[in-house]
Structures are given as C-alpha cells and as structure tokens.
Short mmCIF file of C-alpha atoms and ligand atoms in Angstrom, two decimals:
data_model
loop_
_atom_site.label_atom_id
_atom_site.label_comp_id
_atom_site.label_asym_id
_atom_site.label_seq_id
_atom_site.Cartn_x
_atom_site.Cartn_y
_atom_site.Cartn_z
CA MET A 1 11.20 2.94 8.90
CA THR A 2 7.41 2.92 9.26
CA ARG A 3 6.34 0.43 11.91
CA HIS A 4 3.36 -1.58 10.68
CA PHE A 5 1.62 -4.17 12.88
CA LEU A 6 0.34 -6.64 10.30
CA ASP A 7 1.18 -10.05 11.70
CA ILE A 8 2.78 -11.51 14.81
CA SER A 9 5.24 -13.31 12.52
CA ASP A 10 6.59 -9.96 11.20
CA LEU A 11 7.92 -8.91 14.62
CA THR A 12 10.81 -10.34 16.60
CA GLY A 13 10.30 -12.08 19.92
CA GLU A 14 11.92 -9.07 21.65
CA GLU A 15 9.58 -6.58 19.99
CA LEU A 16 6.54 -8.67 20.89
CA ARG A 17 7.70 -9.13 24.48
CA ALA A 18 8.15 -5.35 24.77
CA ILE A 19 4.60 -4.79 23.47
CA VAL A 20 3.07 -7.30 25.92
CA ASP A 21 5.08 -5.86 28.83
CA ASP A 22 4.01 -2.35 27.86
CA ALA A 23 0.38 -3.52 27.77
CA HIS A 24 0.74 -5.02 31.27
CA ALA A 25 2.33 -1.76 32.50
CA ARG A 26 -0.34 0.47 30.95
CA LYS A 27 -3.05 -1.64 32.61
CA ARG A 28 -1.30 -1.57 36.00
CA LEU A 29 -0.79 2.19 35.88
CA ARG A 30 -4.47 2.84 35.24
CA LEU A 31 -5.95 0.90 38.16
CA GLY A 32 -8.99 2.92 39.28
CA TRP A 33 -8.92 4.71 35.93
CA PRO A 34 -11.48 7.05 34.55
CA LYS A 35 -11.86 5.74 31.00
CA GLY A 36 -11.05 9.03 29.26
CA LYS A 37 -7.93 9.97 31.21
CA PRO A 38 -4.73 10.05 29.12
CA ASP A 39 -1.82 7.78 30.06
CA VAL A 40 1.09 9.56 31.78
CA ASP A 41 3.29 9.51 28.68
CA ALA A 42 0.49 10.36 26.19
CA PRO A 43 2.39 8.97 23.18
CA GLY A 44 -0.60 9.61 20.91
CA LYS A 45 -0.78 13.32 21.76
CA ASP A 46 -1.82 15.35 18.69
CA ARG A 47 -2.05 12.15 16.63
CA VAL A 48 -5.05 10.95 14.65
CA LEU A 49 -5.90 7.29 14.02
CA ALA A 50 -8.08 6.37 11.03
CA MET A 51 -10.11 3.19 11.39
CA ILE A 52 -11.59 1.41 8.38
CA PHE A 53 -14.06 -1.46 8.78
CA GLN A 54 -15.07 -3.85 6.01
CA LYS A 55 -16.59 -6.21 8.58
CA ASN A 56 -18.55 -5.83 11.83
CA SER A 57 -16.79 -5.21 15.13
CA THR A 58 -17.53 -4.37 18.75
CA ARG A 59 -14.30 -5.00 20.67
CA THR A 60 -11.83 -3.88 18.02
CA ARG A 61 -13.80 -0.74 17.20
CA PHE A 62 -14.33 0.47 20.77
CA SER A 63 -10.97 -0.63 22.15
CA PHE A 64 -9.00 1.17 19.42
CA ASP A 65 -11.13 4.29 19.74
CA ALA A 66 -10.78 4.39 23.53
CA ALA A 67 -7.08 3.42 23.21
CA ILE A 68 -6.07 6.31 20.97
CA ARG A 69 -7.96 8.71 23.26
CA GLN A 70 -6.13 7.35 26.32
CA LEU A 71 -2.87 7.78 24.43
CA GLY A 72 -3.82 11.43 24.04
CA GLY A 73 -4.98 11.31 20.39
CA GLN A 74 -8.16 11.12 18.37
CA ALA A 75 -9.89 8.63 16.07
CA ILE A 76 -11.81 8.85 12.81
CA ILE A 77 -13.92 5.76 12.13
CA SER A 78 -15.50 4.71 8.85
CA THR A 79 -16.90 1.62 7.24
CA ALA A 80 -15.27 0.85 3.89
CA ASN A 81 -18.71 1.18 2.27
CA ASP A 82 -18.94 4.84 3.32
CA MET A 83 -15.58 5.48 1.64
CA GLN A 84 -14.72 5.54 -2.06
CA LEU A 85 -12.87 2.30 -1.26
CA GLY A 86 -16.34 0.73 -1.26
CA ARG A 87 -16.87 1.99 -4.83
CA GLY A 88 -13.61 0.59 -6.13
CA GLU A 89 -11.03 3.31 -5.38
CA PRO A 90 -7.69 1.46 -5.19
CA VAL A 91 -6.32 0.58 -1.76
CA GLU A 92 -3.03 2.25 -2.80
CA ASP A 93 -4.72 5.59 -3.53
CA THR A 94 -6.57 5.37 -0.22
CA ALA A 95 -3.23 4.82 1.53
CA ARG A 96 -1.63 7.82 -0.19
CA VAL A 97 -4.49 10.14 0.74
CA LEU A 98 -4.86 8.97 4.35
CA SER A 99 -1.08 9.22 4.84
CA ARG A 100 -1.42 12.98 4.25
CA MET A 101 -4.21 13.31 6.85
CA VAL A 102 -3.71 10.90 9.72
CA ASP A 103 -0.84 9.43 11.77
CA ALA A 104 -1.86 5.76 11.69
CA ILE A 105 -4.44 3.50 10.02
CA MET A 106 -6.22 0.52 11.58
CA ILE A 107 -8.08 -1.65 9.08
CA ARG A 108 -10.39 -4.67 9.39
CA ALA A 109 -10.51 -6.17 5.92
CA ASN A 110 -12.00 -9.09 4.07
CA GLU A 111 -8.83 -9.84 2.14
CA HIS A 112 -5.46 -10.01 3.87
CA ASP A 113 -3.79 -8.97 0.64
CA ASP A 114 -5.60 -5.61 0.73
CA VAL A 115 -4.01 -4.84 4.10
CA LEU A 116 -0.57 -5.75 2.76
CA ARG A 117 -1.12 -3.45 -0.24
CA LEU A 118 -2.33 -0.66 2.02
CA ALA A 119 0.76 -0.99 4.20
CA LYS A 120 3.10 -1.13 1.23
CA THR A 121 1.91 2.28 0.04
CA SER A 122 1.10 3.95 3.36
CA GLU A 123 3.62 6.40 4.83
CA VAL A 124 2.05 5.98 8.28
CA PRO A 125 1.79 2.80 10.40
CA VAL A 126 -0.92 0.32 9.41
CA VAL A 127 -2.45 -2.04 12.00
CA ASN A 128 -4.25 -5.24 11.03
CA GLY A 129 -7.55 -5.27 12.93
CA LEU A 130 -8.48 -8.73 11.51
CA THR A 131 -8.49 -10.22 8.05
CA ASN A 132 -9.55 -13.57 6.61
CA GLN A 133 -5.99 -14.72 7.41
CA SER A 134 -5.07 -13.36 10.84
CA HIS A 135 -6.01 -11.40 13.96
CA PRO A 136 -2.73 -10.38 15.61
CA CYS A 137 -4.16 -7.74 18.00
CA GLN A 138 -6.40 -10.38 19.58
CA ILE A 139 -3.45 -12.60 20.35
CA ILE A 140 -1.51 -9.85 22.14
CA ALA A 141 -4.56 -9.46 24.45
CA ASP A 142 -4.81 -13.25 24.88
CA ILE A 143 -1.17 -13.61 25.91
CA MET A 144 -1.56 -10.73 28.32
CA THR A 145 -4.64 -12.41 29.84
CA ILE A 146 -2.92 -15.77 30.27
CA GLU A 147 0.13 -14.12 31.87
CA GLU A 148 -2.06 -12.13 34.26
CA HIS A 149 -3.67 -15.31 35.53
CA ARG A 150 -0.88 -17.88 35.22
CA GLY A 151 2.46 -16.07 34.81
CA ALA A 152 4.91 -16.25 31.89
CA ILE A 153 3.47 -17.76 28.70
CA GLU A 154 6.71 -19.49 27.75
CA GLY A 155 6.42 -23.27 28.15
CA LYS A 156 2.66 -23.28 28.69
CA VAL A 157 0.41 -25.71 26.80
CA LEU A 158 -2.47 -24.13 24.89
CA ALA A 159 -5.25 -26.17 23.24
CA TRP A 160 -7.24 -24.63 20.38
CA VAL A 161 -10.48 -26.53 19.78
CA SER A 162 -12.12 -24.88 16.81
CA ASP A 163 -11.71 -23.81 13.23
CA GLY A 164 -8.14 -23.33 11.95
CA ASN A 165 -9.14 -19.74 11.20
CA ASN A 166 -7.65 -16.22 11.35
CA VAL A 167 -7.32 -16.20 15.16
CA CYS A 168 -5.76 -19.66 15.08
CA ASN A 169 -3.21 -18.58 12.45
CA SER A 170 -2.07 -15.69 14.66
CA LEU A 171 -1.89 -18.01 17.65
CA ILE A 172 0.42 -20.29 15.63
CA HIS A 173 2.68 -17.30 14.85
CA ALA A 174 2.69 -16.49 18.57
CA ALA A 175 3.60 -20.06 19.59
CA ALA A 176 6.79 -19.62 17.58
CA ARG A 177 7.61 -16.17 18.90
CA PHE A 178 6.65 -16.64 22.58
CA GLY A 179 7.74 -20.29 23.00
CA PHE A 180 4.55 -22.02 24.10
CA THR A 181 3.14 -25.34 22.93
CA LEU A 182 0.01 -25.18 20.79
CA ARG A 183 -2.21 -28.18 20.12
CA ILE A 184 -4.91 -27.56 17.54
CA ALA A 185 -7.98 -29.78 17.22
CA CYS A 186 -10.08 -29.19 14.11
CA PRO A 187 -11.92 -31.22 11.48
CA ALA A 188 -9.83 -32.32 8.49
CA GLY A 189 -11.24 -29.72 6.11
CA TYR A 190 -10.71 -26.78 8.48
CA LYS A 191 -7.00 -26.77 9.16
CA PRO A 192 -4.94 -23.61 9.74
CA SER A 193 -3.32 -21.89 6.75
CA THR A 194 -0.36 -23.53 5.06
CA GLU A 195 1.58 -20.27 5.52
CA ALA A 196 1.12 -20.42 9.32
CA MET A 197 2.07 -24.10 9.51
CA VAL A 198 5.17 -23.58 7.35
CA PHE A 199 6.16 -20.64 9.55
CA ALA A 200 5.71 -22.84 12.64
CA SER A 201 7.81 -25.59 11.20
CA GLU A 202 10.59 -23.26 9.98
CA SER A 203 10.62 -21.61 13.42
CA ARG A 204 10.72 -25.03 15.11
CA ALA A 205 7.62 -24.08 17.08
CA HIS A 206 5.76 -26.69 19.11
CA VAL A 207 2.54 -26.77 17.09
CA THR A 208 0.52 -29.91 16.37
CA VAL A 209 -2.78 -30.46 14.56
CA THR A 210 -5.14 -33.30 15.38
CA GLN A 211 -8.76 -34.19 14.69
CA ASP A 212 -9.17 -35.35 18.29
CA PRO A 213 -10.20 -32.62 20.79
CA GLU A 214 -9.42 -34.89 23.77
CA GLU A 215 -5.84 -35.40 22.59
CA ALA A 216 -5.40 -31.62 22.24
CA VAL A 217 -6.90 -30.70 25.61
CA ARG A 218 -5.36 -33.40 27.83
CA GLY A 219 -3.18 -31.69 30.49
CA ALA A 220 -3.44 -28.25 28.85
CA ASP A 221 -2.98 -25.01 30.80
CA VAL A 222 -5.38 -23.09 28.58
CA VAL A 223 -8.27 -24.09 26.30
CA LEU A 224 -9.37 -21.68 23.56
CA ALA A 225 -12.39 -21.74 21.28
CA ASP A 226 -13.75 -19.49 18.56
CA THR A 227 -16.87 -19.43 16.44
CA TRP A 228 -17.37 -22.26 13.96
CA VAL A 229 -18.57 -19.74 11.37
CA SER A 230 -16.39 -16.68 10.90
CA MET A 231 -17.44 -13.45 9.21
CA GLY A 232 -17.41 -14.09 5.47
CA ASP A 233 -17.93 -17.89 5.78
CA LEU A 234 -20.92 -18.77 3.63
CA ASP A 235 -21.15 -22.52 4.38
CA HIS A 236 -22.96 -22.11 7.73
CA ASP A 237 -24.92 -25.40 7.87
CA GLU A 238 -22.03 -27.48 6.54
CA ARG A 239 -19.74 -26.03 9.21
CA LEU A 240 -22.19 -26.62 12.06
CA GLU A 241 -22.30 -30.26 11.07
CA ALA A 242 -18.53 -30.63 10.64
CA PHE A 243 -17.81 -29.11 14.07
CA GLN A 244 -20.42 -31.02 16.14
CA SER A 245 -17.81 -33.05 18.04
CA TYR A 246 -15.58 -30.00 18.68
CA GLN A 247 -17.67 -28.34 21.39
CA VAL A 248 -15.80 -27.19 24.50
CA ASN A 249 -17.97 -28.49 27.34
CA ALA A 250 -17.44 -29.47 31.01
CA GLU A 251 -16.51 -33.03 30.06
CA LEU A 252 -13.76 -31.86 27.70
CA MET A 253 -12.51 -29.24 30.19
CA LYS A 254 -12.07 -32.01 32.79
CA LEU A 255 -9.23 -33.43 30.67
CA ALA A 256 -7.25 -30.19 30.91
CA LYS A 257 -5.38 -29.19 34.08
CA PRO A 258 -7.81 -28.71 36.98
CA ASP A 259 -7.04 -24.97 37.00
CA ALA A 260 -6.99 -24.59 33.20
CA LEU A 261 -8.23 -21.28 31.83
CA PHE A 262 -10.86 -20.91 29.14
CA LEU A 263 -10.47 -18.13 26.55
CA HIS A 264 -12.67 -17.00 23.65
CA CYS A 265 -12.05 -13.90 21.55
CA LEU A 266 -15.82 -13.27 21.30
CA PRO A 267 -18.45 -12.97 19.97
CA ALA A 268 -19.44 -16.44 21.25
CA HIS A 269 -22.26 -18.80 20.40
CA ARG A 270 -23.31 -20.55 23.59
CA GLY A 271 -24.46 -24.09 22.84
CA GLU A 272 -22.34 -24.30 19.69
CA GLU A 273 -18.54 -24.01 20.11
CA VAL A 274 -18.82 -23.74 23.91
CA THR A 275 -21.43 -24.56 26.54
CA GLU A 276 -22.84 -21.92 28.85
CA ASP A 277 -21.43 -23.59 31.99
CA VAL A 278 -17.88 -23.33 30.61
CA ILE A 279 -17.93 -19.84 29.11
CA ASP A 280 -19.78 -18.37 32.11
CA GLY A 281 -18.05 -20.64 34.64
CA PRO A 282 -15.12 -20.11 37.05
CA GLN A 283 -12.37 -21.15 34.60
CA SER A 284 -13.43 -18.62 31.99
CA VAL A 285 -11.47 -15.35 31.78
CA ILE A 286 -13.28 -13.94 28.74
CA TRP A 287 -14.14 -10.57 30.27
CA ASP A 288 -10.52 -9.91 31.27
CA GLU A 289 -9.57 -11.02 27.76
CA ALA A 290 -12.03 -8.55 26.23
CA GLU A 291 -10.84 -5.74 28.52
CA ASN A 292 -7.25 -6.49 27.63
CA ARG A 293 -7.95 -5.58 24.02
CA ILE A 294 -7.75 -1.92 25.01
CA HIS A 295 -4.43 -2.29 26.87
CA ALA A 296 -3.04 -4.34 23.99
CA GLN A 297 -4.14 -1.79 21.37
CA LYS A 298 -2.47 0.98 23.35
CA ALA A 299 0.80 -0.91 23.49
CA ILE A 300 0.58 -1.75 19.78
CA LEU A 301 -0.12 1.87 18.80
CA ALA A 302 2.60 3.17 21.14
CA TRP A 303 5.05 0.76 19.47
CA CYS A 304 3.93 1.95 16.01
CA PHE A 305 4.56 5.55 17.13
CA GLY A 306 8.03 4.57 18.37
CA ALA A 307 7.21 5.51 21.96
CA PRO A 308 9.31 4.02 24.78
CA SER A 309 7.64 1.19 26.70
CA LEU A 310 6.19 2.13 30.09
CA ALA A 311 7.56 -1.18 31.37
CA ASP A 312 11.19 -0.01 30.94
N1 CP B 1 -12.65 -10.30 19.19
C1 CP B 1 -12.93 -9.34 18.31
O1 CP B 1 -12.11 -8.93 17.47
O2 CP B 1 -14.17 -8.80 18.48
P1 CP B 1 -14.89 -7.81 17.47
O3 CP B 1 -15.21 -8.56 16.22
O4 CP B 1 -16.13 -7.39 18.22
O5 CP B 1 -13.99 -6.65 17.19
N1 NVA B 2 -12.87 -15.86 13.63
C1 NVA B 2 -13.79 -14.79 13.92
C2 NVA B 2 -13.18 -13.82 14.87
C3 NVA B 2 -14.06 -12.66 15.26
C4 NVA B 2 -13.37 -11.70 16.16
C5 NVA B 2 -14.20 -14.11 12.62
O1 NVA B 2 -13.33 -13.87 11.78
O2 NVA B 2 -15.39 -13.82 12.44
#
C-alpha cells in the first residue's frame, strides 16, 4: 500500500515513534556533516521527489530539497502557478501524470481537500507540506526538538498561545498519538478545527482550550506560539486586535516552569505574537527546531519509501 504522510492522525503511535526515532538517529549520525553527503543507507537513491507550492515557503522548501539529496535522491520544485494546475488542470490528472514521472510528491496547498484528492489518485507517496488545515511535518520536528532538550515527550505539558490554526491542529493530533498534555489559549473566534477537537476527544487525549493564556502556560514544560495571521488569512487588522492579549512575553513565560522551552515554527513577527527577548532569549530553541525540519523530512520520506529506520 502506498504510504502517504497527510496527517499525524492517519498514522499509529508506533509508526510516528519510529519516524521520530529515525529522525533523531539520522541527526546523530551526521554530526560534523557536510550538507550534501548522503546518509549511510541512502534510501532515496535513484528516487525523485516532486515539490509543488501554492504558498510561500523557506524551511519546507529547502529542508525537503536538502533532505531528498541527503537520502541519495533528487528534487524537482515548482510553484502551482507554473504548472497547468494553476490554470485549472484537475488535481487528479496532475497526480496521474506525476505518478508516472516521480517517486514521491510533497505539496503545500491552500485547500486541504486538494491534498486528499491528490493522494487518493496518486500511485506514489504524497506528503502534506502544509495546508489551511494542518502542518504535520512541522510537528515531527517540534517533537524531536523537545525530546532533544528535555527527553521523552510523553507526559509533558505543552502550552499553545496563538491561533487555533493548521500547526495547532497537527499539535492536537500529536497530543493524542504521543501522550502529552496540550493546553491551547486562543480568542473565542479562533479555536482549532472541530475535526481536530473531535479526534482529541475520541482518542481521550489531554487537550484543553481556554481564552486565558496564563491558565494555559502555568507550570508548562514548553510554550509554543505561531503567527496571528497565517498565509491566506485576509482579516489582518481584525486578527491583530483579537490577539493583543495573547503575546508570549517574559511576564507570561515566568508562569511556565523555570526551564520551559519556547518554540515557534517560523516565520515569526517579533513584537506581535512574541517579544524579542523571548524568541531570541535563552529559553528559545527555534534554530534547533528549524534545523530539525531537515532531519524530520528525511525520516518522513524514508518511511514513505518503506526504508528501515536507522534507529533499529
Ligand atoms: N515553518 C515552516 O513551515 O516554514 P516555511 O513556511 O518557511 O516552510
Ligand atoms: N500558520 C502559519 C504557519 C507557517 C509555517 C501559516 O499557515 O502561515
């Protein structure tokens, strides 16, 4: 069966654990790496990854490109606008054609449904590189980062102070699969998706939503923030106003554990969702988090290719 990586909720806890462990192993094995050197197992050898972008990207674009090279393969990158997809060619036809030419497809799309349709028709693995609904690759890198700094994620308390957006939805899926507590603080009109909350409740995950950032952050091991205005959000001024009391600043961080970590998927807006002293301060691990995107992508692609984990 074709292994797609569309959402954290689609995979079992065992599969996800294997991916995170493989990501840790691939990072460990490359200490002192030259960036272009293939991994010892080269599970992407002779394979081609197509990448399609409907939205901007720095981390996802470069980490997937470098990742497939380190796995021994090659990438072809295109914006959707440069493809016939941008002129209305059906997603299904795009999937059929690319399946004949490449070994995997990574897509960053406006509409989650388009990624599901692509995967349904594609004969090669499809990876979700962010949609309006979720950002599963980011969360694999985030879990890896937390574990690097604080050990096993299970049982930890994470506080999300931001929009209940795509990244938040994937974090909710992960709370269920990895067994951590997630406290979300967001304004009433910006809650996570109903789908993610139903999944959390059916999985008996420890996920709560409050409008009070202090309640969410108190005693937390990790505090996470994201932009108040995601790509595709048109209500910029309205959002800035709604989120004014949801800034992660030194005062809020003081309520978390004294050694709490700060994470942000980036890009960040200093002075809006987070102050400069926090994001550039000693508790912030954002650069490790950004680096870990490449190790996470490699583990995700290796899993899609059915390669054995390097952690075994
Ligand atoms: N965090 C993240 O996905 O970054 P990009 O939008 O730069 O890919
Ligand atoms: N929530 C953000 C994440 C960017 C990586 C967005 O969708 O724009």
